[in-house]
Tab-separated table of C-alpha atoms (C1' of nucleotides) in Angstrom:
chain	number	residue	atom	x	y	z
N	1361	MET	CA	21.743	20.922	-35.972
N	1362	GLU	CA	18.904	22.486	-34.193
N	1363	LEU	CA	17.588	18.835	-33.421
N	1364	CYS	CA	21.075	18.344	-31.741
N	1365	THR	CA	20.812	21.245	-29.615
N	1366	SER	CA	17.374	20.624	-28.497
N	1367	PHE	CA	18.450	17.150	-27.673
N	1368	CYS	CA	21.284	18.423	-25.724
N	1369	ASP	CA	19.120	20.647	-23.759
N	1370	VAL	CA	16.869	17.791	-22.735
N	1371	ASP	CA	19.730	15.814	-21.765
N	1372	HIS	CA	21.022	18.560	-19.632
N	1373	ILE	CA	17.687	18.780	-17.874
N	1374	ASN	CA	17.519	15.089	-17.456
N	1375	VAL	CA	21.012	14.946	-15.904
N	1376	PHE	CA	20.058	17.704	-13.583
N	1377	LEU	CA	16.855	15.945	-12.419
N	1378	ILE	CA	18.775	12.833	-11.866
N	1379	LEU	CA	21.360	14.419	-9.681
N	1380	LEU	CA	18.565	16.214	-7.910
N	1381	SER	CA	16.896	13.036	-7.158
N	1382	LEU	CA	20.126	11.450	-6.248
N	1383	ALA	CA	20.583	14.137	-3.716
N	1384	PHE	CA	17.372	13.466	-2.176
N	1385	MET	CA	17.768	9.819	-2.090
N	1386	GLU	CA	20.966	10.227	-0.407
N	1387	LYS	CA	19.001	11.730	2.396
N	1388	GLU	CA	16.882	8.505	2.705
N	1389	HIS	CA	18.300	7.276	5.907
N	1390	CYS	CA	16.484	4.237	7.536
N	1391	LYS	CA	17.275	6.017	10.818
N	1392	TYR	CA	15.088	8.944	9.996
N	1393	CYS	CA	12.310	6.936	7.987
N	1394	ASN	CA	8.989	8.039	9.189
N	1395	PHE	CA	7.566	4.684	8.102
N	1396	LYS	CA	9.720	2.306	10.273
N	1397	SER	CA	7.963	-0.872	11.244
N	1398	SER	CA	7.604	-1.573	15.035
N	1399	ALA	CA	10.325	-4.324	14.554
N	1400	VAL	CA	12.935	-1.829	12.849
N	1401	SER	CA	12.232	0.781	15.667
N	1402	HIS	CA	13.753	-1.644	18.052
N	1403	LEU	CA	17.077	-1.797	16.167
N	1404	SER	CA	20.245	-0.115	17.572
N	1405	GLU	CA	22.007	2.836	15.812
N	1406	ASN	CA	24.574	0.332	14.375
N	1407	GLU	CA	21.983	-2.175	13.250
N	1408	LEU	CA	20.128	0.788	11.562
N	1409	ASN	CA	23.395	1.474	9.701
N	1410	ILE	CA	23.560	-2.096	8.544
N	1411	LEU	CA	19.858	-2.069	7.471
N	1412	GLU	CA	20.458	0.967	5.449
N	1413	SER	CA	23.592	-0.466	3.673
N	1414	GLY	CA	21.666	-3.390	2.614
N	1415	CYS	CA	18.341	-1.763	1.666
N	1416	ALA	CA	17.344	-0.223	-1.641
N	1417	GLN	CA	14.111	1.702	-2.068
N	1418	VAL	CA	12.059	1.202	-5.306
N	1419	ASN	CA	9.082	3.215	-6.624
N	1420	PHE	CA	6.400	1.297	-8.404
N	1421	LYS	CA	3.354	2.803	-10.346
N	1422	LYS	CA	-0.089	1.658	-10.093
N	1423	GLY	CA	-0.284	-1.846	-11.950
N	1424	GLU	CA	3.413	-2.574	-11.817
N	1425	ILE	CA	4.415	-5.864	-10.643
N	1426	ILE	CA	6.724	-5.787	-7.501
N	1427	PHE	CA	7.635	-9.360	-7.646
N	1428	LYS	CA	6.644	-12.532	-9.426
N	1429	GLN	CA	5.655	-15.807	-8.597
N	1430	ASP	CA	8.276	-18.497	-9.057
N	1431	ALA	CA	10.926	-15.981	-9.461
N	1432	LEU	CA	14.261	-16.323	-7.102
N	1433	SER	CA	13.679	-14.435	-4.135
N	1434	SER	CA	16.406	-12.919	-2.034
N	1435	ASN	CA	15.142	-9.901	-0.272
N	1436	ILE	CA	12.631	-9.107	2.384
N	1437	ILE	CA	10.261	-6.379	1.096
N	1438	TYR	CA	8.791	-3.761	3.197
N	1439	LEU	CA	5.996	-1.729	1.922
N	1440	LYS	CA	6.678	1.699	2.805
N	1441	THR	CA	3.969	3.657	1.115
N	1442	GLY	CA	0.955	2.628	-1.043
N	1443	LEU	CA	-1.363	-0.367	-1.477
N	1444	ALA	CA	-0.347	-3.881	-3.059
N	1445	LYS	CA	-2.068	-7.121	-3.661
N	1446	LEU	CA	-0.592	-10.455	-3.186
N	1447	HIS	CA	-1.885	-12.866	-5.690
N	1448	MET	CA	-1.292	-16.453	-6.580
N	1449	ALA	CA	-1.847	-17.805	-10.283
N	1450	SER	CA	-3.285	-21.132	-10.796
N	1451	LYS	CA	-4.620	-23.165	-13.669
N	1452	LYS	CA	-7.856	-21.506	-13.693
N	1453	ARG	CA	-7.602	-17.879	-12.636
N	1454	ASP	CA	-5.425	-15.513	-10.377
N	1455	GLN	CA	-6.466	-15.554	-6.860
N	1456	ILE	CA	-5.826	-12.549	-4.553
N	1457	ILE	CA	-4.446	-13.833	-1.435
N	1458	LYS	CA	-4.366	-10.577	0.405
N	1459	ILE	CA	-4.203	-6.698	0.210
N	1460	ILE	CA	-1.249	-5.113	1.780
N	1461	LYS	CA	-1.587	-1.404	2.958
N	1462	ALA	CA	1.566	0.372	3.736
N	1463	PRO	CA	3.559	0.597	5.964
N	1464	ASP	CA	3.734	-3.213	6.398
N	1465	PHE	CA	5.922	-6.029	5.326
N	1466	LEU	CA	5.162	-7.175	1.794
N	1467	ARG	CA	7.205	-10.411	1.489
N	1468	ILE	CA	8.696	-12.345	4.457
N	1469	SER	CA	7.271	-15.913	4.368
N	1470	THR	CA	7.977	-16.602	0.755
N	1471	THR	CA	11.405	-15.440	1.064
N	1472	PHE	CA	12.346	-17.277	4.443
N	1473	ALA	CA	10.443	-20.495	3.575
N	1474	ASP	CA	11.629	-21.075	0.039
N	1475	ARG	CA	14.091	-19.823	-2.398
N	1476	VAL	CA	11.297	-18.808	-5.028
N	1477	ASN	CA	8.159	-16.773	-4.585
N	1478	HIS	CA	4.989	-18.786	-4.109
N	1479	TYR	CA	2.902	-15.731	-5.230
N	1480	SER	CA	3.295	-12.545	-6.877
N	1481	SER	CA	2.591	-8.874	-5.880
N	1482	THR	CA	1.348	-6.105	-7.845
N	1483	ALA	CA	1.084	-2.496	-6.791
N	1484	VAL	CA	-2.650	-1.490	-6.590
N	1485	GLU	CA	-1.647	2.109	-6.193
N	1486	ASP	CA	1.490	4.209	-6.627
N	1487	SER	CA	3.890	2.632	-3.876
N	1488	ILE	CA	7.179	2.764	-2.590
N	1489	ALA	CA	9.022	-0.658	-1.572
N	1490	CYS	CA	12.134	-1.137	0.452
N	1491	PHE	CA	14.120	-4.253	-0.620
N	1492	ILE	CA	16.164	-5.529	2.424
N	1493	ASP	CA	19.041	-7.824	2.548
N	1494	ILE	CA	17.977	-11.219	3.846
N	1495	ASN	CA	21.195	-11.824	5.550
N	1496	SER	CA	20.949	-8.529	7.673
N	1497	PHE	CA	17.499	-9.411	8.260
N	1498	LYS	CA	18.362	-12.812	9.606
N	1499	GLU	CA	21.230	-11.287	11.625
N	1500	PHE	CA	18.746	-9.027	13.446
N	1501	ILE	CA	16.415	-11.966	14.220
N	1502	LEU	CA	19.310	-14.024	15.605
N	1503	LYS	CA	20.796	-11.129	17.760
N	1504	ASN	CA	17.952	-8.812	18.672
N	1505	GLY	CA	15.077	-10.338	20.626
N	1506	GLU	CA	12.838	-7.415	20.349
N	1507	PHE	CA	13.038	-7.186	16.694
N	1508	ALA	CA	12.353	-10.947	16.479
N	1509	TYR	CA	9.490	-10.525	18.704
N	1510	GLU	CA	7.791	-7.910	16.612
N	1511	ILE	CA	8.365	-9.999	13.450
N	1512	ILE	CA	6.727	-12.993	14.976
N	1513	TYR	CA	3.925	-10.927	16.426
N	1514	SER	CA	3.078	-9.400	12.944
N	1515	LEU	CA	3.380	-12.948	11.289
N	1516	SER	CA	1.027	-14.307	13.960
N	1517	ARG	CA	-1.462	-11.504	13.308
N	1518	GLY	CA	-1.177	-12.380	9.625
N	1519	GLU	CA	-1.947	-16.005	10.179
N	1520	LEU	CA	-4.853	-15.317	12.401
N	1521	ASP	CA	-6.220	-13.017	9.659
N	1522	ASN	CA	-5.602	-15.758	7.130
N	1523	PHE	CA	-7.457	-18.108	9.316
N	1524	ARG	CA	-10.532	-15.961	9.714
N	1525	ARG	CA	-10.678	-14.969	6.164
N	1526	CYS	CA	-10.230	-18.815	5.114
N	1527	VAL	CA	-13.279	-19.670	7.191
N	1528	ASN	CA	-15.407	-16.675	6.059
N	1529	ARG	CA	-14.706	-17.619	2.470
N	1530	ASN	CA	-15.731	-21.084	2.719
N	1531	GLN	CA	-19.002	-20.573	4.913
N	1532	LYS	CA	-20.476	-17.425	3.544
N	1533	GLN	CA	-22.158	-17.126	0.453
N	1534	THR	CA	-21.509	-14.204	-2.188
N	1535	VAL	CA	-23.442	-11.252	-0.686
N	1536	GLY	CA	-21.990	-11.826	2.632
N	1537	ARG	CA	-18.419	-11.801	1.122
N	1538	VAL	CA	-19.022	-8.746	-0.736
N	1539	ALA	CA	-20.447	-6.886	2.265
N	1540	ASP	CA	-17.300	-8.119	4.442
N	1541	ALA	CA	-15.172	-6.809	1.671
N	1542	LEU	CA	-16.807	-3.440	1.749
N	1543	ILE	CA	-16.567	-2.991	5.534
N	1544	TYR	CA	-12.910	-4.181	5.298
N	1545	PHE	CA	-11.908	-1.507	2.686
N	1546	SER	CA	-13.782	1.032	4.532
N	1547	GLU	CA	-12.473	0.179	8.048
N	1548	GLN	CA	-8.800	-0.975	7.103
N	1549	ILE	CA	-8.093	0.607	4.007
N	1550	SER	CA	-9.576	4.084	3.700
N	1551	TYR	CA	-10.860	4.751	7.194
N	1552	ASN	CA	-13.882	6.261	5.798
N	1553	GLU	CA	-17.434	5.360	5.046
N	1554	GLU	CA	-17.100	7.151	1.680
N	1555	PHE	CA	-14.092	6.077	-0.382
N	1556	ASP	CA	-12.774	5.313	-3.824
N	1557	PHE	CA	-12.692	1.497	-4.179
N	1558	PRO	CA	-9.062	0.682	-5.379
N	1559	LEU	CA	-9.673	-2.574	-7.099
N	1560	SER	CA	-11.426	-3.403	-10.315
N	1561	ARG	CA	-14.744	-5.592	-10.052
N	1562	ASN	CA	-12.551	-8.395	-11.398
N	1563	ASP	CA	-10.025	-7.998	-8.723
N	1564	LEU	CA	-12.699	-7.745	-5.903
N	1565	ALA	CA	-13.995	-11.037	-7.399
N	1566	ASP	CA	-10.596	-12.731	-7.346
N	1567	LEU	CA	-10.152	-11.584	-3.718
N	1568	ILE	CA	-13.475	-13.018	-2.448
N	1569	CYS	CA	-13.624	-15.982	-4.780
N	1570	THR	CA	-16.580	-15.213	-6.963
N	1571	SER	CA	-17.089	-14.042	-10.387
N	1572	ARG	CA	-16.809	-10.505	-11.617
N	1573	GLU	CA	-20.484	-10.824	-12.665
N	1574	SER	CA	-21.751	-11.686	-9.298
N	1575	VAL	CA	-19.652	-8.807	-7.795
N	1576	SER	CA	-21.387	-6.391	-10.209
N	1577	ARG	CA	-24.846	-7.771	-9.414
N	1578	VAL	CA	-24.588	-7.726	-5.694
N	1579	LEU	CA	-22.928	-4.122	-5.695
N	1580	SER	CA	-25.918	-2.834	-7.805
N	1581	GLU	CA	-28.293	-4.735	-5.557
N	1582	PHE	CA	-26.733	-2.992	-2.506
N	1583	ASP	CA	-27.271	0.338	-4.257
N	1584	LYS	CA	-30.807	-0.400	-5.166
N	1585	ASP	CA	-31.561	-1.182	-1.560
N	1586	GLN	CA	-30.038	1.924	-0.221
N	1587	ILE	CA	-27.386	-0.046	1.588
N	1588	ILE	CA	-24.476	1.807	-0.326
N	1589	GLU	CA	-24.203	4.682	-2.728
N	1590	LEU	CA	-22.607	3.486	-5.887
N	1591	ASP	CA	-20.890	5.661	-8.617
N	1592	ASN	CA	-18.345	3.394	-10.684
N	1593	LYS	CA	-15.523	3.169	-8.082
N	1594	LYS	CA	-16.947	5.562	-5.633
N	1595	ILE	CA	-18.736	3.767	-2.739
N	1596	LYS	CA	-20.559	5.472	0.140
N	1597	ILE	CA	-21.852	3.256	2.853
N	1598	LYS	CA	-25.367	4.475	3.783
N	1599	ASN	CA	-26.481	1.593	6.194
N	1600	LYS	CA	-23.604	0.144	7.737
N	1601	HIS	CA	-25.594	-1.557	10.489
N	1602	LEU	CA	-27.486	-3.563	7.667
N	1603	LEU	CA	-24.309	-4.298	5.813
N	1604	GLU	CA	-22.709	-5.736	9.060
N	1605	GLN	CA	-25.726	-7.880	9.337
N	1606	ILE	CA	-25.498	-9.052	5.884
N	1607	GLY	CA	-21.781	-9.961	6.258
N	1608	ASN	CA	-22.498	-11.808	9.673
N	1609	ASN	CA	-25.301	-13.778	8.423
N	1610	GLY	CA	-23.653	-14.887	5.288
X	338	DG	C1'	-40.601	-31.015	-8.052
X	339	DC	C1'	-39.710	-25.966	-7.209
X	340	DA	C1'	-36.922	-22.188	-5.568
X	341	DT	C1'	-32.440	-20.462	-4.729
X	342	DT	C1'	-27.673	-19.474	-5.559
X	343	DA	C1'	-24.086	-18.601	-8.769
X	344	DA	C1'	-20.985	-19.742	-12.301
X	345	DC	C1'	-20.406	-19.136	-17.388
X	346	DC	C1'	-21.299	-17.242	-21.888
X	347	DA	C1'	-22.355	-13.724	-24.704
X	348	DC	C1'	-23.098	-9.213	-25.919
X	349	DA	C1'	-23.242	-4.104	-25.570
X	350	DG	C1'	-21.625	0.117	-23.636
Y	329	DC	C1'	-13.478	-2.742	-17.930
Y	330	DT	C1'	-18.644	-3.236	-16.638
Y	331	DG	C1'	-23.572	-4.332	-16.457
Y	332	DT	C1'	-27.200	-7.392	-18.069
Y	333	DG	C1'	-29.681	-11.229	-19.556
Y	334	DG	C1'	-30.022	-16.163	-20.638
Y	335	DT	C1'	-28.649	-20.718	-19.489
Y	336	DT	C1'	-27.271	-24.443	-16.514
Y	337	DA	C1'	-25.742	-27.126	-12.468
Y	338	DA	C1'	-25.934	-28.005	-7.716
Y	339	DT	C1'	-28.211	-27.816	-3.572
Y	340	DG	C1'	-32.094	-27.319	-0.129
Y	341	DC	C1'	-36.937	-27.585	1.249
DNA sequence: GCATTAACCACAG
DNA sequence: CTGTGGTTAATGC
């Protein structure tokens, strides 16, 4: 009997919480979203309503899979808040293709160019993603030139970035790639010279195409040489100039 | 040849 | 999940 009443109480509280969150979610209008992409900010009032009706927002905890390689893909995904990795499984090991920092599109190419995902995405930190109906997205591209322009612009930026990283990966040796990665995370992700490194050693290795052992070794070498200060995940860049030199010289 | 670089393996916190 | 040490293979001088 007592068990029952306590269950009922818990139930009531849960129902209340769900209703509360629904009430808040309903206020989640794309129109008033503070994380709009530059493309979406070119949409008209009417288009924003269309976007909203074909859009669902999902929360992801750190480590949760946002979408999976080889699965059917029918939504554009926009990463509203958080940090995610795009990674591709191969016979040998996972390779991290790219880190996406919100706000940014998380999945366009693999939804547009094929029916299934060519890569997976996993949340590196707690994140919120918006799943956007592919048909309304296509409609905006066909009807709204400024929207299309912004999408092409961001895809082009992504491609330039890919080319650059491809060349760097192939021509630099491990120390240079680690140095580049540290600078990248400092400048592009955390905007600080002292930061918590968001990836495990293994993930960093998968990102810069090396082994986790090499990552460990190079990091402790940098620490020993006073280039960085290393405390598990905490990293402080002490000699950025030298780090840049190492990055540039490979 | 010899040195350097880095992956792979194994093992220990 | 990390760090370290030994081993090995490839490459450059």
